[in-house]
């Protein structure tokens, strides 16, 4: 018998889920878990209704509201914005009509779809997971194949529990060594995107590997996988290991008892075989990573916090020079300014990149016993109601509030300008979210991406700051 | 879905790389529950000033580009969020074809599913087409999906590649779901197998 071809983690999950291969090589891929939120689903349910089609597997589907909702006390009295309210009410009607399980706004489990999936054990190793949202890549941290889809595909999955897909290419990003003090998973992923660019992963699924990735807890792995989409990749993943199994064990929707043992036995067979082929390989040394911050309006425009704003003339071609000048104008920056001299108006700790309990702890450890600088609006938005409860049980809410932070309810909040939490034109924000596009946090808003620890330091200093100078007291 | 066979029309030049979906349609316009009507918000942050008036400098506010059916841009078009509102907005405005050196994956997928043809051509070719587009109404481009060529105003034909299955669907205006449901038996038997080997995936 011929020796089986060595396969990657991605190959194995892919192969396992191919229902049928069509003559031209397109695969009909089975989808194990479908997460649904209010923004990208209304037109999909409408399509089903028009065609008279049911949801094929409501038990594999779950819906939650996160993008549109307020994260202050007003959420209890009803959504004021009529369009936001309509989207939420439309989802609430659709889940009843189609029998889809739903986590309502005032349920303690409500939160950002990419936080609650892993938290509830809805996202498991070896699964195919989709959601009408590009940051579905987050769930790849569990050793799953998880990717974002458009609304037509949401409708396709609701109706058929499958997707028509062409296989992606394999890419491996290896981070060797040990991360220096003050650096986090966020700095790893910003450094990776800075190195490979926003199209560096296009057409590929990235497997993150190496000692520094293995050493990350699940929250850190989720932060890294979350931003694979910012590197252009279709998905990001980390091979499941003991850290993964430990995390999954006991989660509400995870298998229990004997089923859990059976599942783990299968999950152990998933990591990439030695000698498997990668179409693209990139290696970084963790020791070289420094706390990172973005200066431009694309996530690849990142630099160590110790740097100065780049000079457009230092870039090679004219098109890029013009682009950099445009970014500096938008960001209100001058070439040569020290990044640590940039005053911030707002600090946002939250989003599906960095709103888990580990992120809260990291930020709180820097904030404890200190005060937010005058004139800075600082907010912490937990990723789910359960993260919020846990943080409160640990007293982290007091740490933040005593320092002058707002302590808010779970949701996407200021990650995108779609709910009441927005920047006003010209405001500069240190943000733990994932996108620094023009207008992303509100028209004219200026976003600097960084880690929760760096965001905490910026809030205390009143300007972008090197967290290594703000270590816990 | 409206079939796409052969299109001759005005091409608007958008000489930018990394045109992300937040630029194509900003998040504040995603609060709709319909597919139609998004054309007026296409590139809203460029097309309109803060007071709501039109910005005359933006290409789609200029004649003849108000009637553009083709968009020519540079690398990594459609990066960012998965919002299908981006192709919906393009389509509602009247754009049926985007030509660029490459596209972000999800946008690329979403375009086909909405009857928009994304055409990938090398940067140098896109630069030539950008020049053609700058000539406005006197220089229409033809995008012929049957023959897989773009025809420049000077008659030069530029061949392009497109996935055979997607081309077939686009030429015939076929809906994916209907096609997939023809494989219902395979899906049923996949589920039966999985239900016995991984019962925890079934409630
Ligand atoms: S937190 Fe931001 S990136 Fe994450 S799902 Fe919400 S809007 Fe998208």
XYZ file of C-alpha atoms and ligand atoms in Angstrom:
684
model
C 0.000 0.000 0.000
C 1.264 3.450 -0.848
C 2.358 5.627 2.041
C -0.320 8.262 2.737
C 0.696 11.742 1.619
C 1.681 13.896 4.617
C -1.062 16.448 5.164
C -1.410 19.794 6.904
C -3.935 20.575 9.623
C -5.941 22.458 6.994
C -5.793 19.542 4.508
C -7.071 17.115 7.126
C -10.044 19.215 8.189
C -10.819 20.033 4.572
C -10.671 16.417 3.389
C -12.861 15.320 6.288
C -15.604 17.738 5.251
C -15.762 17.236 1.490
C -19.245 15.925 0.716
C -18.600 15.724 -2.986
C -16.102 17.096 -5.482
C -17.693 18.637 -8.541
C -16.210 18.000 -11.991
C -14.296 21.301 -12.053
C -12.647 20.679 -8.674
C -15.024 22.796 -6.588
C -15.805 21.044 -3.330
C -19.156 20.842 -1.662
C -17.909 21.364 1.884
C -19.938 20.363 4.936
C -20.291 23.069 7.606
C -20.454 21.951 11.241
C -21.236 25.258 12.904
C -22.930 28.383 11.604
C -22.874 31.534 13.707
C -25.360 34.235 12.766
C -25.579 37.914 13.701
C -27.995 40.720 12.916
C -26.063 42.636 10.232
C -25.314 40.049 7.560
C -28.327 37.757 7.968
C -31.577 39.630 7.177
C -31.222 39.301 3.405
C -30.290 35.622 3.771
C -33.426 34.751 5.758
C -35.438 36.835 3.303
C -33.997 34.726 0.469
C -35.075 31.513 2.227
C -38.541 32.877 2.800
C -38.947 33.893 -0.844
C -37.801 30.456 -2.051
C -39.824 28.599 0.595
C -36.736 26.868 2.021
C -36.255 25.857 5.677
C -33.028 26.044 7.721
C -31.525 22.607 7.213
C -29.884 22.236 10.638
C -31.083 24.704 13.258
C -29.143 22.625 15.842
C -25.867 23.499 14.095
C -26.776 27.189 13.977
C -26.818 29.881 16.644
C -27.690 33.559 16.472
C -26.676 36.514 18.617
C -26.841 40.324 18.384
C -23.594 42.240 18.786
C -22.803 44.887 16.148
C -25.707 47.311 16.510
C -26.413 47.332 20.169
C -25.611 49.935 22.776
C -23.037 48.991 25.419
C -24.375 51.292 28.135
C -27.440 51.153 30.350
C -29.723 52.212 27.478
C -29.663 48.662 26.139
C -32.123 47.765 28.883
C -34.624 50.371 27.799
C -34.597 49.457 24.102
C -32.505 50.477 21.110
C -33.114 54.098 20.173
C -31.734 54.167 16.623
C -34.671 53.033 14.454
C -32.534 51.244 11.845
C -30.488 49.360 14.442
C -33.688 48.411 16.199
C -35.142 47.121 12.939
C -32.115 44.883 12.320
C -32.274 43.415 15.815
C -36.037 42.926 15.643
C -35.702 41.335 12.214
C -33.242 38.779 13.601
C -35.547 38.108 16.535
C -38.428 37.424 14.151
C -36.282 35.276 11.864
C -34.961 33.008 14.626
C -38.515 32.303 15.752
C -39.798 31.698 12.229
C -36.907 29.391 11.285
C -36.393 27.755 14.690
C -32.796 28.902 15.140
C -31.375 28.986 18.704
C -30.792 32.571 19.842
C -28.941 34.314 22.653
C -31.009 37.429 23.388
C -29.560 40.830 24.199
C -30.261 40.702 27.908
C -28.981 37.141 28.397
C -25.737 36.896 30.421
C -24.213 34.815 27.609
C -24.746 37.570 25.014
C -21.627 39.033 23.482
C -19.516 39.350 20.361
C -20.169 36.344 18.156
C -16.461 35.438 18.033
C -16.149 35.564 21.799
C -19.201 33.493 22.610
C -18.487 30.707 20.069
C -15.395 29.401 21.888
C -16.736 30.417 25.304
C -19.852 28.269 24.882
C -17.987 25.328 23.333
C -19.885 25.937 20.094
C -16.519 26.138 18.335
C -14.492 22.947 18.644
C -11.287 21.535 17.134
C -11.657 19.882 13.750
C -14.868 21.702 12.912
C -15.725 23.770 9.892
C -17.148 27.011 11.272
C -18.588 29.907 9.292
C -20.243 33.227 10.025
C -21.184 36.186 7.889
C -18.257 38.068 9.334
C -14.629 38.180 8.285
C -13.247 37.767 11.813
C -14.642 34.251 11.972
C -10.965 33.381 11.529
C -10.783 33.826 15.325
C -12.206 30.331 15.925
C -9.260 28.804 14.042
C -7.374 29.162 17.328
C -9.110 25.972 18.458
C -7.709 24.016 15.539
C -10.828 24.480 13.441
C -11.260 25.672 9.864
C -13.187 28.885 10.416
C -13.795 31.584 7.864
C -16.029 34.508 7.030
C -18.657 34.363 4.300
C -20.941 36.813 2.535
C -24.698 36.980 2.905
C -25.421 34.845 -0.194
C -23.265 32.157 1.383
C -25.033 32.586 4.730
C -28.235 31.760 2.864
C -26.491 28.830 1.165
C -25.373 27.375 4.505
C -28.759 27.923 6.123
C -30.436 26.072 3.244
C -27.912 23.296 2.597
C -25.432 23.157 5.536
C -22.699 23.220 2.881
C -20.667 25.695 0.871
C -19.185 25.553 -2.602
C -15.467 26.144 -2.104
C -12.191 25.862 -3.925
C -9.377 24.613 -1.686
C -7.079 27.310 -0.330
C -3.302 27.097 -0.403
C -1.298 26.237 2.693
C 0.870 28.838 4.387
C 2.783 28.472 7.640
C 3.923 31.336 9.815
C 6.346 30.106 12.442
C 7.208 32.251 15.435
C 10.238 30.766 17.159
C 11.586 31.592 20.576
C 10.165 33.353 23.606
C 8.228 36.599 23.602
C 9.961 39.436 25.529
C 8.331 41.033 28.579
C 5.681 43.599 27.634
C 4.878 41.856 24.334
C 1.669 39.969 23.717
C -0.183 37.965 21.087
C -1.363 41.261 19.575
C 2.232 42.375 19.043
C 2.987 39.039 17.374
C 0.164 39.391 14.889
C 0.833 43.077 14.181
C 4.481 42.201 13.561
C 3.428 39.401 11.199
C 1.120 41.691 9.200
C 3.802 44.372 9.151
C 6.146 41.818 7.662
C 3.948 40.047 5.089
C 1.521 42.901 4.274
C -2.265 42.981 4.001
C -2.223 40.752 0.922
C 0.544 38.451 2.209
C -1.884 35.633 2.945
C -4.342 36.074 0.037
C -5.653 32.735 -1.203
C -4.035 30.911 1.725
C -5.017 29.476 5.045
C -2.313 30.354 7.557
C -1.239 27.872 10.177
C 0.507 29.656 13.038
C 3.200 27.490 14.539
C 6.376 27.638 16.577
C 7.337 27.854 20.199
C 5.961 31.354 20.792
C 2.546 30.365 19.410
C 2.451 27.113 21.405
C 3.215 29.134 24.546
C 0.142 31.351 24.047
C -3.037 30.669 25.987
C -6.268 30.239 24.000
C -7.132 33.939 24.236
C -3.750 34.830 22.723
C -4.174 32.304 19.943
C -7.597 33.778 19.201
C -6.066 37.260 18.985
C -3.534 36.011 16.428
C -6.054 34.050 14.343
C -8.552 36.917 14.549
C -6.274 39.168 12.530
C -5.283 36.597 9.881
C -7.901 38.274 7.714
C -5.964 41.542 8.014
C -3.077 39.657 6.395
C -5.436 38.742 3.556
C -5.690 35.070 4.550
C -8.903 33.132 4.195
C -8.436 31.690 7.657
C -5.882 31.276 10.407
C -5.404 28.240 12.573
C -3.348 26.784 15.405
C -3.001 23.024 15.841
C -4.993 21.703 18.794
C -2.917 20.580 21.789
C -3.266 20.068 25.549
C -3.912 23.811 26.025
C -6.827 23.495 23.592
C -8.334 20.370 25.169
C -8.026 21.868 28.645
C -9.859 24.988 27.410
C -12.657 23.092 25.673
C -13.319 20.668 28.521
C -16.510 21.446 30.411
C -17.750 24.198 28.072
C -21.565 24.093 27.813
C -21.796 22.765 24.225
C -18.595 20.689 24.281
C -18.882 16.892 24.302
C -18.928 15.363 27.785
C -17.564 12.196 29.383
C -16.857 9.359 26.979
C -17.774 11.507 23.974
C -15.122 14.019 25.058
C -12.460 11.282 25.183
C -13.466 10.100 21.724
C -13.366 13.631 20.418
C -9.903 14.257 21.914
C -8.616 11.074 20.304
C -9.689 12.424 16.920
C -8.426 15.937 17.635
C -4.973 14.520 18.437
C -4.751 13.203 14.873
C -5.253 16.652 13.343
C -1.883 18.439 13.679
C 0.173 18.765 10.493
C 2.175 15.649 9.564
C 5.960 16.007 9.408
C 6.996 16.757 5.829
C 3.621 18.145 4.753
C 3.865 20.723 1.995
C 3.314 24.439 2.541
C 3.012 26.708 -0.479
C 4.440 29.582 1.502
C 6.536 29.735 4.694
C 7.430 32.734 6.839
C 9.463 32.697 10.030
C 9.803 35.310 12.764
C 11.880 35.365 15.917
C 9.810 36.227 18.977
C 12.888 37.852 20.574
C 12.841 40.505 17.826
C 9.267 41.566 18.588
C 8.758 44.914 20.323
C 5.402 46.353 21.479
C 3.767 47.448 18.228
C 1.417 50.243 17.199
C -0.124 51.170 13.856
C 0.478 54.656 12.453
C -1.385 54.529 9.101
C -4.809 53.470 7.873
C -3.986 49.906 6.922
C -3.059 47.205 9.446
C 0.280 46.627 7.709
C 1.371 50.150 8.616
C 2.765 49.222 12.002
C 5.980 50.061 13.840
C 7.587 49.386 17.196
C 6.406 51.956 19.750
C 10.010 53.180 19.992
C 9.883 54.474 16.385
C 9.050 57.780 14.742
C 6.358 58.513 12.138
C 7.861 57.481 8.793
C 8.823 59.934 6.095
C 6.983 59.310 2.796
C 10.258 59.825 0.913
C 11.715 56.782 2.667
C 9.386 54.521 0.644
C 10.499 53.116 -2.663
C 7.929 53.845 -5.333
C 5.998 57.024 -6.002
C 2.574 55.470 -5.646
C 3.413 54.265 -2.140
C 4.908 57.665 -1.247
C 1.696 59.389 -2.254
C -0.326 56.828 -0.323
C 1.783 57.328 2.810
C 1.428 61.114 2.548
C -2.324 60.702 2.271
C -2.376 58.472 5.347
C -0.300 60.932 7.357
C -2.685 63.742 6.382
C -5.690 61.664 7.401
C -4.040 60.623 10.652
C -2.902 64.181 11.397
C 0.742 63.136 11.661
C 4.075 64.651 10.674
C 7.036 62.613 9.521
C 9.630 62.306 12.260
C 7.240 62.722 15.217
C 7.928 60.245 17.997
C 5.064 57.778 18.294
C 5.187 58.206 22.069
C 4.463 61.935 21.597
C 1.046 61.309 20.031
C -1.673 62.449 22.412
C -4.786 60.292 22.497
C -8.369 61.416 23.034
C -9.955 58.002 23.428
C -8.759 54.581 24.562
C -10.855 51.568 23.579
C -10.186 48.170 25.116
C -12.533 45.662 23.513
C -13.548 43.960 20.209
C -13.334 40.318 19.190
C -9.545 40.719 18.991
C -8.980 41.632 22.636
C -11.988 41.471 24.954
C -11.576 38.159 26.730
C -10.955 37.753 30.432
C -7.213 37.356 29.827
C -7.205 40.713 27.991
C -9.094 42.333 30.859
C -6.572 40.942 33.345
C -3.651 42.120 31.240
C -4.983 45.673 31.006
C -6.032 45.753 34.668
C -2.559 44.710 35.822
C -1.135 47.870 34.230
C -3.980 50.130 35.386
C -4.151 48.967 39.020
C -3.500 51.824 41.448
C -3.089 54.438 38.699
C -5.284 57.093 37.049
C -6.372 57.787 33.499
C -4.709 60.992 32.249
C -6.794 64.173 32.170
C -8.811 64.697 29.023
C -8.747 61.047 27.943
C -11.959 59.081 27.526
C -11.073 55.480 28.337
C -13.471 52.593 27.988
C -13.383 48.858 28.597
C -15.957 46.746 26.782
C -15.953 43.047 27.735
C -16.519 40.618 24.873
C -19.433 38.858 26.514
C -21.717 39.065 29.507
C -19.843 36.107 31.006
C -16.471 37.824 30.585
C -17.995 40.812 32.350
C -19.275 38.662 35.220
C -15.923 36.950 35.598
C -14.059 40.260 35.582
C -16.397 41.620 38.229
C -15.897 38.508 40.347
C -12.168 39.232 40.216
C -12.681 42.907 41.060
C -11.306 44.113 37.740
C -14.277 46.427 37.192
C -13.221 48.330 40.336
C -9.635 48.571 39.140
C -10.787 50.133 35.877
C -13.453 52.374 37.350
C -11.230 53.622 40.172
C -8.733 54.669 37.527
C -11.410 56.519 35.540
C -12.286 53.971 32.857
C -15.873 53.392 31.714
C -16.909 49.795 32.395
C -19.476 48.783 29.807
C -21.795 46.017 28.608
C -20.715 43.456 25.997
C -20.800 44.175 22.267
C -18.737 45.291 19.288
C -18.892 48.857 20.546
C -16.263 51.219 19.154
C -14.662 48.604 16.931
C -16.853 49.889 14.109
C -19.005 52.967 13.629
C -22.312 51.198 13.696
C -23.645 51.709 17.190
C -23.645 54.700 19.561
C -19.936 54.249 20.488
C -18.139 56.290 17.816
C -15.191 58.597 17.443
C -15.886 62.167 16.333
C -13.906 63.576 13.374
C -10.246 64.142 14.218
C -10.277 62.196 17.495
C -7.236 59.993 18.035
C -7.902 56.586 19.551
C -5.636 53.894 20.976
C -7.665 50.810 20.172
C -7.297 47.081 20.780
C -9.522 46.326 17.759
C -8.339 45.011 14.399
C -8.972 47.644 11.734
C -7.551 51.131 11.395
C -9.290 51.932 8.109
C -10.378 55.515 7.479
C -13.649 56.122 9.276
C -13.787 52.636 10.765
C -14.449 53.886 14.309
C -16.536 56.818 13.079
C -16.095 59.292 10.179
C -12.790 61.143 10.471
C -11.662 59.067 13.472
C -7.952 58.197 13.783
C -7.190 54.691 14.989
C -3.948 53.300 16.393
C -4.048 49.522 16.821
C -2.218 48.058 19.799
C -2.405 45.468 22.590
C -4.601 45.786 25.702
C -1.479 46.390 27.796
C -0.338 49.157 25.443
C -3.852 50.642 25.378
C -3.865 50.726 29.179
C -0.484 52.482 29.187
C -1.759 55.039 26.629
C -4.777 55.787 28.832
C -2.556 56.432 31.856
C 0.042 58.449 29.967
C -2.424 60.428 27.829
C -0.326 59.638 24.775
C 0.877 56.487 23.027
C 3.328 54.943 25.457
C 5.759 52.068 25.783
C 4.110 49.624 28.166
C 7.524 48.447 29.309
C 7.765 51.751 31.193
C 4.389 51.103 32.828
C 4.810 47.658 34.279
C 2.553 46.616 37.184
C 3.273 48.447 40.420
C -29.361 36.585 -10.651
C -28.946 38.595 -13.843
C -26.719 36.735 -16.342
C -23.463 38.368 -17.363
C -22.381 37.706 -20.927
C -20.933 40.690 -22.677
C -20.705 44.256 -21.416
C -19.641 47.408 -23.225
C -19.626 50.486 -21.066
C -17.931 53.420 -19.439
C -15.099 52.497 -17.097
C -14.342 54.666 -14.083
C -10.668 54.988 -13.088
C -10.002 54.497 -9.358
C -6.199 54.430 -9.221
C -5.908 53.148 -5.639
C -4.675 49.958 -4.027
C -6.369 48.392 -0.984
C -9.836 49.788 -1.682
C -11.455 48.200 1.361
C -15.105 47.421 1.937
C -15.341 50.205 4.544
C -14.529 52.615 1.697
C -16.912 50.926 -0.708
C -19.711 51.217 1.812
C -19.098 52.572 5.328
C -20.449 50.591 8.287
C -23.137 53.137 9.132
C -25.019 52.114 5.977
C -25.143 48.429 6.855
C -28.265 48.791 8.922
C -30.549 47.796 6.110
C -32.538 44.606 5.878
C -32.735 44.759 2.069
C -30.328 44.225 -0.786
C -31.422 47.129 -2.951
C -31.002 50.874 -2.616
C -27.375 50.885 -1.448
C -26.042 52.537 -4.623
C -26.532 55.993 -3.193
C -24.124 55.141 -0.356
C -21.425 53.668 -2.596
C -18.063 55.258 -1.617
C -20.093 57.624 0.590
C -17.062 59.022 2.435
C -15.472 60.066 -0.864
C -18.587 61.010 -2.784
C -20.131 63.275 -0.194
C -18.752 66.010 2.020
C -19.540 66.243 5.712
C -22.520 68.540 5.009
C -23.961 65.928 2.630
C -23.148 67.799 -0.587
C -21.405 66.059 -3.455
C -17.632 66.187 -3.684
C -17.007 67.186 -7.316
C -13.440 65.811 -7.165
C -14.555 62.198 -6.785
C -14.644 60.317 -10.045
C -18.162 58.909 -9.703
C -19.535 62.440 -9.333
C -18.096 63.448 -12.710
C -19.549 62.979 -16.171
C -19.613 60.496 -17.815
C -18.599 58.337 -14.845
C -21.958 58.726 -13.127
C -22.999 56.081 -15.640
C -19.939 53.857 -15.240
C -20.564 50.132 -15.474
C -16.931 49.111 -15.051
C -14.452 50.077 -12.356
C -10.683 49.893 -12.831
C -8.584 49.839 -9.642
C -5.293 48.544 -8.254
C -4.152 45.752 -5.907
C -6.146 44.015 -3.187
C -9.556 45.410 -4.145
C -12.334 44.634 -1.659
C -10.163 43.847 1.360
C -11.594 44.181 4.846
C -14.967 43.040 6.090
C -17.082 40.299 4.524
C -20.067 42.595 4.002
C -21.930 41.666 0.854
C -23.277 45.198 1.004
C -20.131 46.118 -0.968
C -21.098 44.250 -4.154
C -24.750 45.158 -3.559
C -23.803 48.846 -3.490
C -21.649 48.521 -6.607
C -24.412 46.685 -8.434
C -27.120 49.097 -7.336
C -24.973 51.978 -8.627
C -24.665 50.164 -11.945
C -21.167 48.632 -11.756
C -21.132 45.090 -13.195
C -17.423 44.529 -13.575
C -14.328 45.445 -11.529
C -10.879 45.140 -13.087
C -7.857 45.004 -10.763
C -4.535 43.164 -10.352
C -6.026 41.095 -7.516
C -8.970 40.916 -5.148
C -9.553 39.994 -1.527
C -11.027 36.488 -1.343
C -14.414 37.122 0.239
C -15.175 40.092 -1.992
C -14.156 38.025 -5.007
C -16.633 35.304 -3.991
C -19.391 37.747 -3.167
C -19.083 39.453 -6.543
C -19.763 36.311 -8.540
C -22.768 35.520 -6.398
C -24.284 38.874 -7.296
C -23.622 38.898 -10.996
C -20.549 41.136 -10.820
C -17.513 39.954 -12.745
C -14.138 40.570 -11.077
C -11.410 40.531 -13.741
C -7.827 39.941 -12.605
C -5.171 41.433 -14.877
C -1.527 42.278 -14.232
C -0.683 45.724 -12.857
C 0.812 46.955 -16.189
C -2.380 46.014 -18.000
C -4.522 47.685 -15.354
C -2.416 50.816 -15.808
C -3.160 50.819 -19.538
C -6.866 50.292 -18.868
C -6.698 53.087 -16.290
C -5.478 55.385 -19.084
C -8.326 54.214 -21.313
C -10.799 54.849 -18.509
C -9.453 58.385 -18.063
C -10.578 59.153 -21.616
C -14.155 59.027 -20.399
C -17.164 58.594 -22.669
C -15.081 58.400 -25.828
C -13.431 55.234 -24.703
C -15.666 52.394 -23.735
C -14.282 49.066 -22.633
C -15.842 45.782 -23.608
C -15.737 42.851 -21.227
C -16.664 39.693 -23.053
C -17.125 36.790 -20.657
C -18.009 34.316 -23.406
C -14.680 34.878 -25.138
C -12.839 35.786 -21.888
C -11.347 38.994 -23.274
C -11.342 42.673 -22.419
C -11.393 44.816 -25.545
C -9.656 48.194 -25.303
C -10.973 51.239 -27.175
C -8.126 50.795 -29.699
C -9.361 47.298 -30.467
C -6.582 45.464 -28.603
C -7.908 42.287 -26.987
C -6.643 41.275 -23.580
C -7.437 37.708 -22.508
C -8.269 36.943 -18.857
C -8.737 33.792 -16.804
C -11.859 32.963 -14.869
C -12.928 29.894 -12.940
C -14.962 27.626 -15.257
C -17.760 26.911 -12.777
C -18.199 30.557 -11.876
C -18.173 31.564 -15.520
C -20.858 29.015 -16.242
C -23.046 30.308 -13.374
C -22.527 33.923 -14.412
C -23.231 33.328 -18.098
C -26.461 31.545 -17.219
C -27.466 33.551 -14.158
C -27.616 30.369 -12.035
C -28.357 30.387 -8.314
C -25.927 28.288 -6.248
C -28.460 26.979 -3.741
C -30.665 25.382 -6.356
C -27.619 23.642 -7.813
C -26.381 22.419 -4.439
C -29.757 20.996 -3.492
C -29.408 18.661 -6.465
C -26.736 16.958 -4.334
C -29.119 16.450 -1.434
C -28.519 12.685 -1.323
C -24.781 13.146 -0.828
C -25.405 15.653 1.956
C -27.843 13.264 3.635
C -25.371 10.396 3.588
C -22.517 12.619 4.812
C -24.666 13.608 7.773
C -25.623 10.007 8.494
C -21.933 9.007 8.609
C -20.939 11.971 10.745
C -23.839 11.461 13.127
C -22.509 8.014 14.000
C -18.794 8.902 14.115
C -19.128 12.316 15.821
C -22.509 12.286 17.564
C -21.562 15.290 19.712
C -21.960 17.521 16.671
C -25.683 16.780 16.631
C -28.121 18.130 19.202
S -15.780 43.331 17.404
Fe -15.366 44.434 15.512
S -14.308 43.014 14.182
Fe -15.224 41.841 15.830
S -17.198 41.132 15.037
Fe -17.562 43.070 16.094
S -17.360 44.641 14.548
Fe -16.460 42.783 13.696
